[in-house]
Coordinates of C-alpha atoms in Angstrom, one line a residue:
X126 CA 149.9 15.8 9.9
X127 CA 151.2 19.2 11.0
X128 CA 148.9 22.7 10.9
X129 CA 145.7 21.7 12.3
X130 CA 144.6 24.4 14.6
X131 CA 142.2 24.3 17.8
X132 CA 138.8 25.5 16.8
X133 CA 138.9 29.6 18.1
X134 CA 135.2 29.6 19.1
X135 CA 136.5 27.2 22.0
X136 CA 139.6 29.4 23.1
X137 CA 138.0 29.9 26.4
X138 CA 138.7 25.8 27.1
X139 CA 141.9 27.0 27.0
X140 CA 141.9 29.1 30.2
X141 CA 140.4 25.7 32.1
X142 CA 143.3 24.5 34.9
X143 CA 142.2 21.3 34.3
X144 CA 145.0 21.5 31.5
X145 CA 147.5 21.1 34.6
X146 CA 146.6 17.8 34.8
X147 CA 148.6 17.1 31.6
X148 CA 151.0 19.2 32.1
X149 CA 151.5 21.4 35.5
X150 CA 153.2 24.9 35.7
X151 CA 156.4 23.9 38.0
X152 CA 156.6 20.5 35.6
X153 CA 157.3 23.2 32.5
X154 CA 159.2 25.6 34.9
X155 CA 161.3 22.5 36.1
X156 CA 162.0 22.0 32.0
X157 CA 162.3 25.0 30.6
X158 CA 165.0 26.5 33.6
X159 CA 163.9 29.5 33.0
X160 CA 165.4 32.6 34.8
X161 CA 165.7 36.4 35.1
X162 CA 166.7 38.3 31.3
X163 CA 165.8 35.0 29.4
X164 CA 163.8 35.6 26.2
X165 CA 161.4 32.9 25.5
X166 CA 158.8 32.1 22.8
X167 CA 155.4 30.0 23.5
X168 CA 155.0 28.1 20.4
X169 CA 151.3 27.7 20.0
X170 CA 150.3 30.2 22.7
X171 CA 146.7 30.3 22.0
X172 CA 144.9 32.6 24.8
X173 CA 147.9 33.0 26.5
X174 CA 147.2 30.2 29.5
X175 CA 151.6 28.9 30.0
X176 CA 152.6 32.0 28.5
X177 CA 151.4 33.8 31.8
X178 CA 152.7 31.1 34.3
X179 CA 156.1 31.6 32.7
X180 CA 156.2 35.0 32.0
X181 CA 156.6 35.7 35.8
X182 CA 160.1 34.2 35.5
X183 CA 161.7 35.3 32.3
X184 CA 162.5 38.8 31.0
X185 CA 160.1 38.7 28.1
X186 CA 158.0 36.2 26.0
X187 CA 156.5 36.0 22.9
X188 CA 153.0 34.2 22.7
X189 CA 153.1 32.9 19.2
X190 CA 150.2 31.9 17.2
X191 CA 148.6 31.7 14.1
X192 CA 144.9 32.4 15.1
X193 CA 144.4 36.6 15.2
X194 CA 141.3 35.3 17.2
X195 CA 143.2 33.7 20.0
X196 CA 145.2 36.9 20.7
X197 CA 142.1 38.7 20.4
X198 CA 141.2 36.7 23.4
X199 CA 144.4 37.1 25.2
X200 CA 144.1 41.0 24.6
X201 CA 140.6 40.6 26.6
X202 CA 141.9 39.1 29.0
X203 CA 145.0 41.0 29.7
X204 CA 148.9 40.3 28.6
X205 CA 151.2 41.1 31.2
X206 CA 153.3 43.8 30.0
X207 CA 156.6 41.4 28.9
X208 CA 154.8 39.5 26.7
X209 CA 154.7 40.6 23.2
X210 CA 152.5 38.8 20.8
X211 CA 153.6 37.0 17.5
X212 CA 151.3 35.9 14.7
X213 CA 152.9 33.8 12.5
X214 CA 153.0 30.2 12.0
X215 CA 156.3 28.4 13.6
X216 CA 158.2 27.8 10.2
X217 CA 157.9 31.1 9.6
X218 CA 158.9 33.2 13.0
X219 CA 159.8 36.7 12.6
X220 CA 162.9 36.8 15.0
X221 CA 166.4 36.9 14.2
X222 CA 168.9 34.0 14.2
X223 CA 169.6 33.1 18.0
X224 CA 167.4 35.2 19.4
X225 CA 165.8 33.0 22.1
X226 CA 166.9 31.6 25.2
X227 CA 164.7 28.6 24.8
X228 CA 160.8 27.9 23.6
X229 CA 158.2 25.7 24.8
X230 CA 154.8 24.4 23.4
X231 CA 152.4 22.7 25.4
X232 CA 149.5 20.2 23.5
X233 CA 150.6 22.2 20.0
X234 CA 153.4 20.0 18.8
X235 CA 151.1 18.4 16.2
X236 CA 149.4 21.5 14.9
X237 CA 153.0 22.9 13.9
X238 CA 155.7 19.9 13.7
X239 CA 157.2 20.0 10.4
X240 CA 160.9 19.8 9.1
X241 CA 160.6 23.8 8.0
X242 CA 159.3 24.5 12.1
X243 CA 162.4 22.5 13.5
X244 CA 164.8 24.1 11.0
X245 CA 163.5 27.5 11.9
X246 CA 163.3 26.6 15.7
X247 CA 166.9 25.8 15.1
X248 CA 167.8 29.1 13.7
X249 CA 166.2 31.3 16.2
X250 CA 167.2 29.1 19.7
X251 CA 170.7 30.4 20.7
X252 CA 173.6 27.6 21.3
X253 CA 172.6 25.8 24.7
X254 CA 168.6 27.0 24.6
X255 CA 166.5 24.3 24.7
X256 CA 162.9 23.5 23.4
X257 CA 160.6 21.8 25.7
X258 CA 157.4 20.2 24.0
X259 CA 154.4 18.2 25.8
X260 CA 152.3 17.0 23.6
X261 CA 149.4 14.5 23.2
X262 CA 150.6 11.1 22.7
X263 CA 150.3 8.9 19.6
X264 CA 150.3 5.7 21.7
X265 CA 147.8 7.5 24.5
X266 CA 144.5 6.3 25.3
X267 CA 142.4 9.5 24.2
X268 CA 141.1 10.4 27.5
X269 CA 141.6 13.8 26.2
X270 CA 143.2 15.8 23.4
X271 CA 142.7 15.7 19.5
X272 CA 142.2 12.0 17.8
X273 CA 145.5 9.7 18.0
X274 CA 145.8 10.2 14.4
X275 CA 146.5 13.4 14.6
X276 CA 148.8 13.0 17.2
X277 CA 152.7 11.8 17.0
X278 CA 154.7 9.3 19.7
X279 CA 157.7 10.5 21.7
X280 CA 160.1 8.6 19.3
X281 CA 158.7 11.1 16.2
X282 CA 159.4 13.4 18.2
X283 CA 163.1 13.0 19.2
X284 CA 164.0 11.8 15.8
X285 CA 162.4 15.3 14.7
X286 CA 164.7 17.4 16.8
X287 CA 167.3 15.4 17.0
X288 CA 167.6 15.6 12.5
X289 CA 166.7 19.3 13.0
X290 CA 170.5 19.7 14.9
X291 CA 169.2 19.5 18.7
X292 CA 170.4 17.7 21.2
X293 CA 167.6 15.5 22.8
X294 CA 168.2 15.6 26.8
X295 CA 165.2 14.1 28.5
X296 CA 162.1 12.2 26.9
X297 CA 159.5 10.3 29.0
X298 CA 156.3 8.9 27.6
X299 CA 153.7 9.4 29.8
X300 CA 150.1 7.9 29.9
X301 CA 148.8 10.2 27.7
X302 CA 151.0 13.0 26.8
X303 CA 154.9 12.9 26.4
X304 CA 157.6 15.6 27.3
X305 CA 160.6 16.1 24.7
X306 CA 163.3 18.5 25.7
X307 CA 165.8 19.3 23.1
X308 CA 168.9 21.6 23.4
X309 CA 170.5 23.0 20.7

């Protein structure tokens, strides 16, 4: 698994609030803590849809993606001016060693997870940052979100982070997405 990407002629999906239902704006505010002067990375971004809400609450973010096409879209619609835009895959981020306060990746977990994302996740959150991932659920019942094969549980996940160095400090399974929050 790992590296599958969400199909660019659908980006505007991405923009549908319907998303909240999986996962709300104050449920990854509540997570990810964020406050004034914290640098923060979107892992995933895609058109920019959490990268916005959080944006409001940080000193900068940077919406990274692999798809030139879904920051094409973002562009169109408009980037508030503290978000900076990244492309480059996740095992690969050009930042420098602890140079984020924290990250977060919402339904993109399984297009990225690998043990080269975690290590480099690991390199560029600071001591005490923490990663916050909701993803789709290995063990949910595909009301929505890519086929359960593609997905991974909640378990995979903290055993991920948690052999990647982090410190796993809250993980629920939910009906059909789970939330991981990791601290390094």
């Amino acid at each position: 698994m790992g590296f599958h990407t969400f199909d660019p002629d659908r980006a505007a999906d991405l923009e549908d609030v319907t998303r909240y239902r999986w996962c709300s704006q104050e449920e990854l505010l509540t997570w990810l803590e964020p406050h004034d002067g914290q640098v923060v990375a979107d892992l995933g971004s895609g058109t920019g849809f959490y990268a916005d809400d959080v944006a409001r609450y940080v000193g900068s973010v940077y919406a990274v993606d692999l798809q030139a096409e879904m920051h094409e879209f973002y562009r169109e619609k408009g980037v508030p001016e503290n978000v900076e835009l990244v492309q480059a895959p996740v095992d690969d981020l050009p930042l420098a060693d602890d140079s984020l306060d924290g990250a977060f990746s919402v339904d993109t977990y399984h297009e990225y997870e690998s043990e080269e994302s975690l290590a480099e996740l690991a390199r560029v959150i600071r001591p005490g940052g923490r990663v916050v991932t909701i993803d789709w659920s290995a063990t949910g019942d595909r009301i929505a979100g890519p086929p359960l094969e593609e997905r991974y549980a909640l378990g995979d996940a903290v055993s991920h982070f948690t052999d990647a160095g982090f410190t796993v400090t809250h993980a629920v399974d939910r009906h059909e997405t789970y939330v991981c929050v990791a601290r390094r």
